[in-house]
Short mmCIF file of C-alpha atoms and ligand atoms in Angstrom, two decimals:
data_model
loop_
_atom_site.label_atom_id
_atom_site.label_comp_id
_atom_site.label_asym_id
_atom_site.label_seq_id
_atom_site.Cartn_x
_atom_site.Cartn_y
_atom_site.Cartn_z
CA MET A 205 -0.17 -0.04 0.02
CA LYS A 206 1.21 3.35 -0.86
CA LEU A 207 2.08 5.73 2.04
CA VAL A 208 -0.44 8.48 1.40
CA LYS A 209 -3.27 5.83 1.55
CA HIS A 210 -2.07 4.11 4.71
CA ILE A 211 -1.75 7.64 6.50
CA ALA A 212 -5.39 8.76 5.19
CA ASN A 213 -6.75 5.29 6.43
CA LEU A 214 -5.29 6.21 9.73
CA GLY A 215 -7.68 9.23 9.71
CA TYR A 216 -5.14 12.01 9.24
CA GLY A 217 -7.31 13.28 6.42
CA SER A 218 -8.76 12.49 2.83
CA ARG A 219 -6.15 11.28 0.70
CA LYS A 220 -5.93 14.95 -1.13
CA ASP A 221 -5.56 16.18 2.32
CA VAL A 222 -2.48 13.68 3.20
CA GLN A 223 -1.14 14.60 -0.31
CA TRP A 224 -1.10 18.29 0.97
CA MET A 225 0.71 17.56 4.03
CA PHE A 226 3.44 15.57 1.94
CA ARG A 227 3.73 18.75 -0.29
CA GLU A 228 4.15 20.91 2.95
CA GLY A 229 7.03 18.72 4.12
CA ARG A 230 4.87 17.39 7.33
CA ILE A 231 5.52 13.89 6.86
CA THR A 232 9.14 12.65 7.42
CA ASP A 233 11.03 9.94 8.44
CA ALA A 234 12.46 9.43 12.11
CA ALA A 235 15.53 11.25 10.94
CA GLY A 236 13.52 14.18 9.79
CA GLU A 237 13.95 13.56 6.03
CA VAL A 238 10.99 14.49 4.17
CA LEU A 239 8.82 11.53 2.60
CA TYR A 240 7.13 11.52 -0.48
CA ALA A 241 3.35 10.18 -1.10
CA ASP A 242 4.79 6.96 -3.31
CA ASP A 243 7.68 6.09 -0.74
CA PRO A 244 7.45 2.48 0.59
CA LEU A 245 5.30 2.04 3.68
CA ASP A 246 7.70 1.83 6.85
CA HIS A 247 5.05 2.37 9.55
CA ASP A 248 7.23 2.65 12.56
CA ASN A 249 9.65 5.01 10.67
CA VAL A 250 6.98 7.68 9.57
CA ARG A 251 6.50 10.92 11.65
CA VAL A 252 3.62 13.71 11.10
CA ASP A 253 4.44 16.84 12.43
CA GLY A 254 7.36 14.99 14.18
CA GLU A 255 5.13 12.48 16.07
CA PRO A 256 5.14 8.85 15.25
CA LEU A 257 2.07 7.51 13.65
CA ASP A 258 -0.99 6.30 15.42
CA LEU A 259 -1.33 2.45 15.62
CA PRO A 260 -1.49 0.51 12.50
CA PRO A 261 -4.79 -1.68 11.77
CA GLY A 262 -5.05 -4.70 13.87
CA LEU A 263 -6.14 -2.66 16.92
CA LEU A 264 -7.96 -3.83 20.00
CA LEU A 265 -8.62 -1.14 22.64
CA MET A 266 -10.12 -1.48 26.01
CA LEU A 267 -12.04 1.36 27.46
CA ASN A 268 -12.91 2.09 31.06
CA LYS A 269 -16.67 3.11 29.98
CA PRO A 270 -18.24 5.55 32.51
CA VAL A 271 -22.09 5.87 32.81
CA GLY A 272 -23.73 8.44 30.58
CA TYR A 273 -22.11 7.21 27.15
CA THR A 274 -23.75 5.25 24.41
CA CYS A 275 -22.11 2.67 22.24
CA SER A 276 -23.86 3.97 18.85
CA MET A 277 -22.41 6.76 16.73
CA LYS A 278 -26.44 7.51 15.66
CA ASP A 279 -27.58 7.91 19.46
CA PRO A 280 -27.73 11.74 20.36
CA GLY A 281 -25.64 12.89 23.34
CA ARG A 282 -22.29 11.90 24.44
CA ILE A 283 -20.84 8.68 22.71
CA VAL A 284 -17.91 6.30 23.52
CA TYR A 285 -16.02 7.35 20.56
CA ASP A 286 -15.80 10.98 22.26
CA LEU A 287 -13.39 9.21 24.84
CA LEU A 288 -11.10 8.03 21.97
CA PRO A 289 -8.67 10.42 19.85
CA PRO A 290 -10.91 12.07 17.26
CA ARG A 291 -8.80 10.18 14.48
CA PHE A 292 -9.94 7.16 15.50
CA ARG A 293 -13.43 7.74 14.23
CA LEU A 294 -12.02 8.09 10.81
CA ARG A 295 -10.04 5.15 10.30
CA SER A 296 -10.20 2.60 7.48
CA PRO A 297 -11.00 -0.16 8.30
CA THR A 298 -13.59 1.11 10.99
CA LEU A 299 -12.98 0.80 14.62
CA SER A 300 -16.27 -0.73 16.22
CA THR A 301 -17.36 -1.62 19.64
CA VAL A 302 -17.27 -5.33 20.50
CA GLY A 303 -20.84 -5.59 21.46
CA ARG A 304 -22.26 -2.78 23.38
CA LEU A 305 -22.93 -1.69 26.81
CA ASP A 306 -25.91 0.19 27.71
CA ARG A 307 -25.84 4.16 28.39
CA GLU A 308 -26.23 3.47 32.38
CA THR A 309 -23.53 0.89 32.16
CA SER A 310 -19.96 1.36 33.05
CA GLY A 311 -16.62 -0.53 32.74
CA LEU A 312 -14.90 -2.93 30.30
CA LEU A 313 -15.72 -2.19 26.59
CA LEU A 314 -13.62 -3.41 23.70
CA PHE A 315 -12.89 -1.91 20.24
CA THR A 316 -11.30 -3.35 17.32
CA ASP A 317 -10.89 -2.69 13.65
CA ASP A 318 -10.34 -6.42 13.02
CA GLY A 319 -13.64 -8.23 11.73
CA GLN A 320 -12.47 -11.70 12.51
CA LEU A 321 -11.39 -11.14 16.04
CA LEU A 322 -14.63 -9.15 16.75
CA HIS A 323 -16.49 -11.95 15.49
CA ARG A 324 -14.56 -14.53 17.76
CA ILE A 325 -15.16 -12.42 20.59
CA ILE A 326 -18.69 -12.08 20.26
CA SER A 327 -19.77 -15.39 18.60
CA PRO A 328 -22.05 -17.54 20.64
CA LYS A 329 -19.46 -20.48 19.88
CA SER A 330 -16.54 -19.03 21.82
CA LYS A 331 -18.84 -18.35 24.70
CA LEU A 332 -16.49 -16.04 26.48
CA PRO A 333 -17.38 -15.24 29.95
CA LYS A 334 -18.54 -11.61 30.80
CA VAL A 335 -18.53 -10.77 34.41
CA TYR A 336 -20.62 -8.00 35.66
CA LEU A 337 -21.08 -6.42 39.21
CA ALA A 338 -24.73 -5.65 39.66
CA THR A 339 -25.86 -3.02 42.44
CA LEU A 340 -29.98 -4.15 43.13
CA ALA A 341 -32.59 -2.00 44.28
CA ASP A 342 -34.12 -4.93 46.43
CA ASP A 343 -32.68 -7.70 48.41
CA LEU A 344 -31.79 -10.72 46.50
CA ARG A 345 -34.31 -13.48 47.17
CA GLY A 346 -32.50 -16.49 47.62
CA ASP A 347 -33.61 -18.46 44.77
CA ASP A 348 -31.82 -16.16 41.94
CA ALA A 349 -28.75 -18.03 41.79
CA ALA A 350 -30.64 -21.32 40.91
CA ILE A 351 -32.73 -19.56 38.56
CA PHE A 352 -29.99 -18.02 36.75
CA ALA A 353 -28.20 -21.34 36.70
CA SER A 354 -31.11 -23.32 35.45
CA GLY A 355 -30.74 -22.90 31.93
CA THR A 356 -34.37 -22.49 31.66
CA LEU A 357 -34.80 -19.15 32.23
CA MET A 358 -36.98 -17.52 29.31
CA LEU A 359 -36.75 -13.64 28.77
CA ASP A 360 -39.83 -11.58 27.49
CA ASN A 361 -39.92 -11.77 23.54
CA GLU A 362 -37.16 -14.40 23.54
CA THR A 363 -37.77 -17.70 21.85
CA THR A 364 -35.03 -19.81 23.54
CA PRO A 365 -34.06 -20.04 27.39
CA LEU A 366 -30.87 -18.34 28.38
CA LEU A 367 -27.70 -20.45 28.68
CA PRO A 368 -26.97 -21.14 32.59
CA ALA A 369 -25.07 -18.25 34.21
CA GLU A 370 -23.76 -18.01 37.49
CA LEU A 371 -24.45 -15.53 40.27
CA GLU A 372 -22.19 -14.84 43.12
CA VAL A 373 -23.92 -13.21 46.00
CA ILE A 374 -21.56 -10.55 47.65
CA ASP A 375 -24.01 -9.00 50.07
CA ALA A 376 -28.09 -8.60 50.06
CA CYS A 377 -28.07 -6.12 47.18
CA HIS A 378 -24.74 -6.79 45.39
CA ALA A 379 -24.03 -9.64 43.18
CA ARG A 380 -21.45 -10.66 40.68
CA LEU A 381 -23.11 -12.06 37.30
CA THR A 382 -21.16 -14.24 34.75
CA LEU A 383 -22.87 -14.67 31.41
CA HIS A 384 -21.74 -16.75 28.43
CA GLU A 385 -23.85 -15.02 25.84
CA GLY A 386 -24.81 -11.39 25.11
CA ARG A 387 -28.72 -10.56 24.76
CA TYR A 388 -30.08 -7.32 24.51
CA HIS A 389 -30.23 -5.80 28.09
CA GLN A 390 -29.58 -9.25 29.28
CA VAL A 391 -28.45 -8.48 32.81
CA ARG A 392 -31.24 -5.83 33.64
CA ARG A 393 -33.95 -8.25 32.10
CA MET A 394 -32.49 -11.23 34.05
CA PHE A 395 -32.98 -9.39 37.56
CA ALA A 396 -36.42 -8.01 36.28
CA ALA A 397 -37.48 -11.58 35.80
CA VAL A 398 -36.95 -12.31 39.49
CA GLY A 399 -38.79 -9.11 40.52
CA ASN A 400 -35.66 -7.01 41.23
CA HIS A 401 -34.25 -4.03 39.55
CA VAL A 402 -30.56 -3.24 38.61
CA GLU A 403 -29.65 0.45 39.98
CA ALA A 404 -25.88 0.15 38.87
CA LEU A 405 -23.97 -2.19 36.38
CA HIS A 406 -20.27 -2.43 35.81
CA ARG A 407 -18.50 -4.97 33.65
CA GLU A 408 -15.58 -5.89 35.26
CA ARG A 409 -14.11 -8.74 32.53
CA ILE A 410 -14.35 -10.49 29.33
CA GLY A 411 -12.89 -13.83 29.32
CA GLY A 412 -9.37 -13.61 31.00
CA LEU A 413 -9.16 -9.84 30.48
CA GLY A 414 -9.98 -7.47 33.37
CA LEU A 415 -9.67 -3.54 33.71
CA ASP A 416 -6.83 -3.79 35.73
CA ASP A 417 -5.67 -0.26 37.07
CA LEU A 418 -7.22 1.38 34.01
CA PRO A 419 -8.84 4.80 35.40
CA GLU A 420 -12.61 5.59 34.39
CA GLY A 421 -12.90 7.28 31.06
CA GLN A 422 -9.32 6.11 29.89
CA TRP A 423 -8.65 3.78 27.09
CA ARG A 424 -5.48 1.49 26.14
CA ALA A 425 -4.45 -0.63 23.31
CA LEU A 426 -4.08 -4.28 23.85
CA ASP A 427 -0.93 -5.84 22.66
CA ALA A 428 -0.68 -9.36 21.44
CA PRO A 429 -0.15 -10.96 25.08
CA HIS A 430 -2.98 -9.08 26.44
CA GLN A 431 -5.43 -10.42 23.24
CA GLN A 432 -4.53 -14.03 23.91
CA ALA A 433 -5.40 -13.27 27.73
CA LEU A 434 -8.81 -12.57 26.51
CA PHE A 435 -9.23 -15.98 25.07
CA ALA A 436 -7.62 -17.69 28.36
CA PRO A 437 -9.57 -19.27 31.03
CA ALA A 438 -10.11 -16.32 33.81
N1 URA B 173 -26.56 -6.27 30.27
C1 URA B 173 -27.22 -5.17 30.54
O1 URA B 173 -28.42 -5.48 30.83
N2 URA B 173 -26.87 -3.97 30.14
C2 URA B 173 -25.57 -3.97 29.61
O2 URA B 173 -24.88 -2.80 29.35
C3 URA B 173 -24.87 -5.22 29.66
C4 URA B 173 -25.30 -6.41 29.85
#
């Protein structure tokens, strides 16, 4: 791929914009030598205004999503992309969220531009566990864990029962729920099905990957070992 196309695909501008950046001498190598649009692509050796290029395609990012942000670009109000560098919205291939979290749910949200990886993470076949911490409006009943583990719980408007899910009771109104699938508003609907209401919801883990010390509202690119951790047992 030509350098100009690579840089445009990273969201620095249209191909025409990037051609101008070359003409203005803003694109150099690491030693400060001016580069040209047709020069061979050597990602790590390219600088724009003296800065290294953003990460190349094949990205996997995690975000510690705060409450109040939605995952869809179409939704009004604040969206999770507002928490990433503005250029990331313009990349090709597109950087997508891996599944979604509700506006009122916080915690671990992944993004990738790798379609195969995205599919592998969300595919029901991979059954990657997703761990949520729920704060409930009412005290747990006592039979909630058994109902969630049964594999027979049917939610409204669904045609198949939920897969068994594990509930760890922390105290009367806090519990950790591990799901092996991802249905619409699943955690909130599961607690509604046992007569409760989720007041706060936070995703702690996906597969073997947790947020570690990532502060709320911050993102981090995940390198190959972290990507492997995702698919390793927690
Ligand atoms: N379940 C929900 O109800 N909401 C989320 O955001 C994720 C899982």
